[in-house]
Short mmCIF file of C-alpha atoms in Angstrom, two decimals:
data_model
loop_
_atom_site.label_atom_id
_atom_site.label_comp_id
_atom_site.label_asym_id
_atom_site.label_seq_id
_atom_site.Cartn_x
_atom_site.Cartn_y
_atom_site.Cartn_z
CA MET A 1 0.19 -0.12 0.06
CA ALA A 2 1.27 3.35 -0.89
CA THR A 3 2.29 5.69 2.09
CA LEU A 4 -0.03 8.86 2.38
CA ASP A 5 1.85 12.16 0.92
CA LYS A 6 1.66 15.03 3.36
CA LYS A 7 0.87 17.26 0.27
CA ASN A 8 -2.70 14.84 0.62
CA CYS A 9 -3.02 15.99 4.16
CA LYS A 10 -5.25 18.90 5.35
CA TYR A 11 -2.36 21.11 7.10
CA ALA A 12 -2.07 24.69 8.74
CA ALA A 13 1.23 26.05 10.37
CA CYS A 14 0.63 26.17 14.21
CA TYR A 15 -2.87 24.45 14.35
CA CYS A 16 -1.17 20.85 15.06
CA GLU A 17 -4.08 20.18 16.85
CA GLU A 18 -6.56 20.75 14.10
CA ASN A 19 -3.98 19.16 11.42
CA VAL A 20 -3.85 16.01 13.71
CA TYR A 21 -7.80 15.83 14.43
CA HIS A 22 -8.19 15.44 10.18
CA LEU A 23 -5.05 13.38 9.98
CA CYS A 24 -7.15 10.56 12.08
CA ALA A 25 -10.32 10.76 9.35
CA THR A 26 -7.61 10.98 6.40
CA LEU A 27 -5.66 7.98 7.83
CA VAL A 28 -8.76 5.36 8.01
CA GLU A 29 -10.29 6.89 4.55
CA SER A 30 -6.93 6.19 2.67
CA GLY A 31 -6.68 2.61 3.81
CA GLN A 32 -3.56 3.31 6.44
CA ALA A 33 -5.70 2.39 9.47
CA LYS A 34 -8.42 -0.27 9.16
CA ASP A 35 -9.84 1.71 11.67
CA LEU A 36 -9.25 4.16 14.51
CA ASP A 37 -8.35 1.36 17.38
CA LYS A 38 -4.83 1.96 16.59
CA LEU A 39 -4.82 5.41 16.44
CA PHE A 40 -3.65 7.37 19.53
CA VAL A 41 -3.22 11.32 19.56
CA ILE A 42 -0.25 12.27 21.72
CA PHE A 43 0.04 16.09 23.24
CA ILE A 44 3.47 17.37 24.51
CA SER A 45 4.04 19.52 27.07
CA ASN A 46 4.95 20.60 30.25
CA PRO A 47 4.01 22.81 33.19
CA ASN A 48 6.04 25.77 31.63
CA LYS A 49 4.88 25.75 28.08
CA LYS A 50 8.61 25.12 26.92
CA VAL A 51 9.61 21.30 25.02
CA PRO A 52 12.50 21.05 22.41
CA LEU A 53 11.70 18.93 20.00
CA PHE A 54 14.50 18.47 16.87
CA ARG A 55 13.78 17.84 13.06
CA GLN A 56 10.72 20.40 12.98
CA GLN A 57 10.51 21.60 9.39
CA ALA A 58 9.44 25.21 11.09
CA SER A 59 13.27 25.62 12.26
CA THR A 60 16.05 28.03 11.10
CA ALA A 61 18.12 26.48 14.19
CA ALA A 62 20.52 23.51 14.41
CA GLU A 63 19.43 20.32 14.25
CA GLY A 64 15.23 21.70 13.12
CA LEU A 65 15.31 22.58 16.84
CA VAL A 66 12.03 24.51 18.03
CA VAL A 67 10.91 24.75 21.85
CA TRP A 68 7.27 24.57 21.63
CA ASP A 69 4.72 25.98 23.65
CA TYR A 70 3.10 22.25 23.35
CA HIS A 71 2.91 19.77 19.95
CA VAL A 72 0.76 17.12 18.67
CA LEU A 73 1.31 14.14 17.05
CA LEU A 74 -0.55 10.90 15.68
CA VAL A 75 0.67 7.41 17.08
CA GLN A 76 -0.10 4.23 15.23
CA LEU A 77 0.35 0.88 16.95
CA GLU A 78 1.45 -2.36 15.75
CA SER A 79 -0.73 -4.10 13.27
CA ASP A 80 -1.92 -1.64 10.85
CA ALA A 81 1.19 -0.07 10.88
CA ALA A 82 2.15 -1.70 7.61
CA ALA A 83 4.85 0.52 6.87
CA SER A 84 6.62 -1.30 10.05
CA LYS A 85 9.60 -3.17 9.43
CA GLY A 86 11.62 -6.13 10.92
CA PRO A 87 10.22 -9.25 13.36
CA GLN A 88 8.34 -6.74 15.96
CA PRO A 89 6.56 -4.17 14.36
CA GLN A 90 7.31 -0.79 16.09
CA ALA A 91 4.88 1.91 16.26
CA LEU A 92 4.71 4.75 13.86
CA VAL A 93 4.65 8.63 14.37
CA TRP A 94 2.85 10.69 12.11
CA ASP A 95 4.05 14.05 12.50
CA LEU A 96 2.79 16.49 10.07
CA ASP A 97 5.67 19.38 11.35
CA THR A 98 8.75 16.87 10.86
CA THR A 99 11.17 16.81 8.52
CA LEU A 100 11.68 13.02 8.98
CA PRO A 101 9.91 10.43 7.21
CA PHE A 102 6.22 10.49 6.98
CA PRO A 103 5.16 8.55 8.74
CA CYS A 104 8.37 7.63 11.03
CA GLU A 105 9.51 4.85 12.71
CA GLY A 106 9.41 4.98 16.39
CA THR A 107 12.80 4.40 17.02
CA GLN A 108 13.96 7.07 14.47
CA TYR A 109 11.80 9.55 15.86
CA ALA A 110 12.81 8.93 19.66
CA LYS A 111 16.13 9.14 18.36
CA GLU A 112 16.20 12.32 15.75
CA ALA A 113 13.40 14.37 16.96
CA LEU A 114 13.15 13.83 20.55
CA GLN A 115 16.91 12.60 21.20
CA ALA A 116 15.52 10.72 24.43
CA THR A 117 18.75 8.49 24.57
CA THR A 118 21.09 11.11 23.93
CA LEU A 119 19.96 13.94 25.54
CA LEU A 120 19.16 15.20 28.92
CA LEU A 121 16.84 17.77 29.78
CA PRO A 122 17.01 20.54 32.19
CA PRO A 123 13.66 20.22 34.58
CA ASP A 124 12.07 23.03 33.29
CA PHE A 125 12.30 21.42 29.79
CA ALA A 126 11.11 17.80 30.62
CA ARG A 127 8.53 16.39 27.97
CA PHE A 128 5.49 14.93 29.30
CA TYR A 129 3.00 13.24 27.16
CA ARG A 130 -1.50 13.24 26.80
CA VAL A 131 -1.77 9.60 25.04
CA VAL A 132 -5.86 9.84 24.04
CA PRO A 133 -7.25 7.38 21.83
CA ALA A 134 -8.48 9.01 18.59
CA LEU A 135 -11.93 7.79 18.70
CA LEU A 136 -12.53 10.09 21.85
CA TYR A 137 -10.40 12.95 20.27
CA LEU A 138 -12.70 12.99 17.33
CA GLU A 139 -15.81 12.74 19.59
CA TYR A 140 -15.12 15.68 22.58
CA PHE A 141 -12.15 17.76 21.37
CA CYS A 142 -13.28 21.29 20.00
CA SER A 143 -11.58 24.90 19.47
CA ASP A 144 -12.97 28.20 18.84
CA ARG A 145 -9.18 29.24 18.19
CA SER A 146 -9.05 31.80 20.96
CA HIS A 147 -5.67 30.83 22.05
CA MET A 148 -4.34 32.06 19.07
CA LYS A 149 -6.20 35.37 18.90
CA VAL A 150 -3.92 38.41 20.14
CA PRO A 151 -5.81 41.49 21.67
CA PRO A 152 -4.40 44.91 20.69
CA TRP A 153 -2.48 45.36 24.29
CA ARG A 154 -0.97 42.04 23.58
CA PRO A 155 2.46 41.83 21.36
CA ARG A 156 1.93 39.95 18.67
CA ALA A 157 3.80 36.39 18.91
CA PRO A 158 3.96 32.98 17.11
CA HIS A 159 2.63 29.52 19.13
CA GLY A 160 5.52 27.58 19.48
CA PHE A 161 8.24 29.94 20.38
CA ASN A 162 7.30 30.51 24.07
CA SER A 163 5.33 33.62 24.01
CA ASP A 164 1.76 33.69 25.84
CA SER A 165 -0.25 32.66 23.16
CA SER A 166 -0.45 29.49 24.90
CA LYS A 167 -3.38 30.92 26.56
CA SER A 168 -6.85 30.99 26.11
CA GLU A 169 -8.78 34.52 26.02
CA SER A 170 -10.21 33.46 29.18
CA GLU A 171 -6.67 33.18 30.63
CA SER A 172 -5.37 36.32 29.31
CA GLY A 173 -8.01 38.92 29.81
CA GLY A 174 -9.82 38.51 26.07
CA GLY A 175 -13.30 38.33 25.74
CA CYS A 176 -13.84 40.89 23.27
CA ASP A 177 -15.13 40.34 19.67
CA GLU A 178 -12.60 39.90 17.13
CA GLU A 179 -13.72 42.45 14.67
CA THR A 180 -15.20 45.19 16.95
CA GLY A 181 -11.97 44.65 19.47
CA GLY A 182 -9.37 44.55 17.10
CA TYR A 183 -7.67 40.88 17.45
CA SER A 184 -5.26 39.42 15.28
CA TRP A 185 -4.15 36.42 14.94
CA SER A 186 -0.77 34.80 15.78
CA SER A 187 -0.81 32.59 13.12
CA PRO A 188 -3.27 32.84 10.03
CA PRO A 189 -6.50 30.43 10.79
CA PRO A 190 -7.01 27.37 8.81
CA PRO A 191 -9.31 27.62 5.65
CA TRP A 192 -11.89 25.17 7.13
CA PRO A 193 -14.31 25.78 10.16
CA PRO A 194 -13.40 25.48 13.65
CA ILE A 195 -13.75 22.35 15.23
CA GLN A 196 -16.78 22.01 17.24
CA PRO A 197 -18.41 19.50 19.63
CA LYS A 198 -20.61 16.69 17.95
CA ASN A 199 -22.61 16.36 21.36
CA SER A 200 -24.79 18.36 23.43
CA CYS A 201 -23.57 16.82 26.68
CA GLY A 202 -21.78 19.86 27.76
CA VAL A 203 -18.71 19.89 26.40
CA PRO A 204 -17.35 23.38 26.02
CA GLN A 205 -16.52 25.28 22.90
CA HIS A 206 -13.06 25.47 23.18
CA ASN A 207 -11.32 22.56 25.56
CA LEU A 208 -7.84 22.83 24.10
CA PRO A 209 -6.26 23.60 27.47
CA CYS A 210 -7.73 20.43 28.69
CA TYR A 211 -5.58 18.28 26.50
CA TRP A 212 -2.34 20.50 26.33
CA SER A 213 -2.44 21.15 30.41
CA LEU A 214 0.21 18.13 31.36
CA ASP A 215 1.65 18.42 34.76
CA PRO A 216 3.95 15.46 36.88
CA SER A 217 1.27 15.21 38.95
CA LEU A 218 -1.10 13.94 36.71
CA CYS A 219 0.92 11.21 35.49
CA CYS A 220 -0.74 7.71 35.61
CA GLY A 221 0.99 4.46 36.38
CA THR A 222 2.24 2.14 33.82
CA GLN A 223 -0.59 -0.23 34.65
CA ALA A 224 -3.02 2.12 33.85
CA LEU A 225 -1.35 3.19 30.31
CA GLN A 226 -1.34 -0.20 29.58
CA GLU A 227 -4.61 -1.57 29.98
CA THR A 228 -5.67 1.80 28.11
CA LEU A 229 -3.33 0.42 25.31
CA GLN A 230 -4.09 -3.16 25.17
CA GLY A 231 -7.83 -2.60 25.97
CA ARG A 232 -8.00 -0.50 22.78
CA VAL A 233 -6.13 -2.62 20.39
CA GLN A 234 -7.92 -5.99 21.46
CA GLY A 235 -11.09 -4.56 23.04
CA GLY A 236 -11.92 -2.22 20.28
CA ALA A 237 -13.97 0.62 20.12
CA ASN A 238 -16.95 -0.60 22.18
CA SER A 239 -15.40 -1.05 25.32
CA MET A 240 -14.48 2.50 25.60
CA LEU A 241 -17.74 3.98 24.38
CA GLN A 242 -19.71 1.68 26.64
CA HIS A 243 -17.91 2.91 29.48
CA LEU A 244 -18.82 6.55 28.45
CA GLY A 245 -22.44 5.52 28.43
CA LYS A 246 -22.87 5.25 24.60
CA PRO A 247 -24.20 2.31 22.68
CA SER A 248 -21.80 -0.36 21.06
CA GLU A 249 -22.67 -1.99 18.12
CA GLY A 250 -25.89 -4.38 18.42
CA GLN A 251 -27.41 -1.86 20.94
CA SER A 252 -30.12 0.55 20.58
CA GLU A 253 -29.98 4.56 20.40
CA GLN A 254 -32.28 4.64 23.21
CA LYS A 255 -31.73 7.66 26.11
CA GLY A 256 -29.46 6.72 28.93
CA PRO A 257 -28.30 7.82 32.01
CA PHE A 258 -25.25 9.27 30.47
CA ASP A 259 -26.93 11.77 27.90
CA ASP A 260 -26.11 14.44 29.58
CA PHE A 261 -22.89 15.79 31.43
CA ASN A 262 -24.83 16.22 34.97
CA CYS A 263 -25.78 12.53 34.68
CA GLN A 264 -22.30 11.72 33.44
CA ARG A 265 -21.30 13.41 37.10
CA LYS A 266 -23.90 11.64 39.15
CA GLN A 267 -23.66 8.14 37.98
CA ALA A 268 -19.68 8.68 38.32
CA GLU A 269 -19.84 9.63 42.16
CA GLN A 270 -22.51 7.05 42.78
CA SER A 271 -20.22 4.52 41.45
CA GLY A 272 -17.27 5.69 43.66
CA HIS A 273 -15.13 7.83 40.82
CA GLY A 274 -14.60 11.34 41.77
CA HIS A 275 -16.07 13.72 39.20
CA GLN A 276 -12.60 15.21 37.85
CA ASP A 277 -11.41 11.20 37.43
CA PHE A 278 -14.52 10.38 35.11
CA ARG A 279 -14.69 13.72 33.18
CA GLU A 280 -10.85 13.21 32.81
CA SER A 281 -11.20 9.81 31.06
CA ARG A 282 -12.55 11.26 27.93
CA TYR A 283 -8.76 13.66 27.50
CA GLY A 284 -6.90 10.12 27.57
CA LEU A 285 -3.84 9.74 30.08
CA VAL A 286 -0.71 11.66 31.12
CA VAL A 287 2.33 9.86 30.98
CA SER A 288 6.21 10.36 31.86
CA GLU A 289 8.68 10.25 28.90
CA LEU A 290 9.80 7.17 29.65
CA ASP A 291 6.60 5.42 30.02
CA PHE A 292 5.81 7.30 26.22
CA LEU A 293 9.19 5.39 24.97
CA ARG A 294 8.83 1.78 26.28
CA PHE A 295 4.88 1.71 26.43
CA VAL A 296 3.40 3.65 23.75
CA LEU A 297 6.26 3.55 20.69
CA ARG A 298 7.11 0.39 22.03
CA LEU A 299 10.94 0.94 22.36
CA HIS A 300 13.22 -1.57 24.47
CA LEU A 301 15.35 0.51 26.71
#
């Protein structure tokens, strides 16, 4: 099967979260992935919004270095990764912003883009990863692009180079209408419409901060990560849909207790799970770099 050409993918510079959203669908439609079960959206960031990545096409520095506030890519696991070679297939990394092959073997990406085996990062630049099943990302992600709007009282600076552009309007004191308030864009918006929620269960119009918020205190254990990855590959989408209270194949589309967000919270609390824990499930799991390399990219370290 021919590899997907980058030129055939939707792309807008500095809107990696939207690029990856559309890439998920493109991979399935093109036959590069048989389904979404083996695709995982990966957010890379840290509390300081300073994460170094190499071999980035936006860079003019040595080795293609960019210190992003956050970055988003896609990982494809094992059996669907037809381009993988060798006795034990690796994960494939689909990064629309890299100068590395598209897709790229996990080993090569870890070595050249992350420099994970040779680079000792200072604590302020340590990378953390949010691992989100693509199915959930397509279901819940939404963005009004407010994080890319620059009020007239703030200097214009592009996303990715450690400006304050990673903040949303609510965080930076915005709120006036773009046209009447004199907003400009830190980077030109994509030509397609903003991604809006597909449901009405209380998901905000802009939940991007829920994905880029990465902190060491949020890191899950290795068992939870393994169960998530194995459950997605072996159990498929149905198990995750049932966890969220949505009917799986063969079940009727009748109204259930999870049809609105308040009912979701109530049932979660009754079952002994905190509201925050239950709500966070739709945003995936936060893991350390070591666990990302070992369990997501399947590297032997």
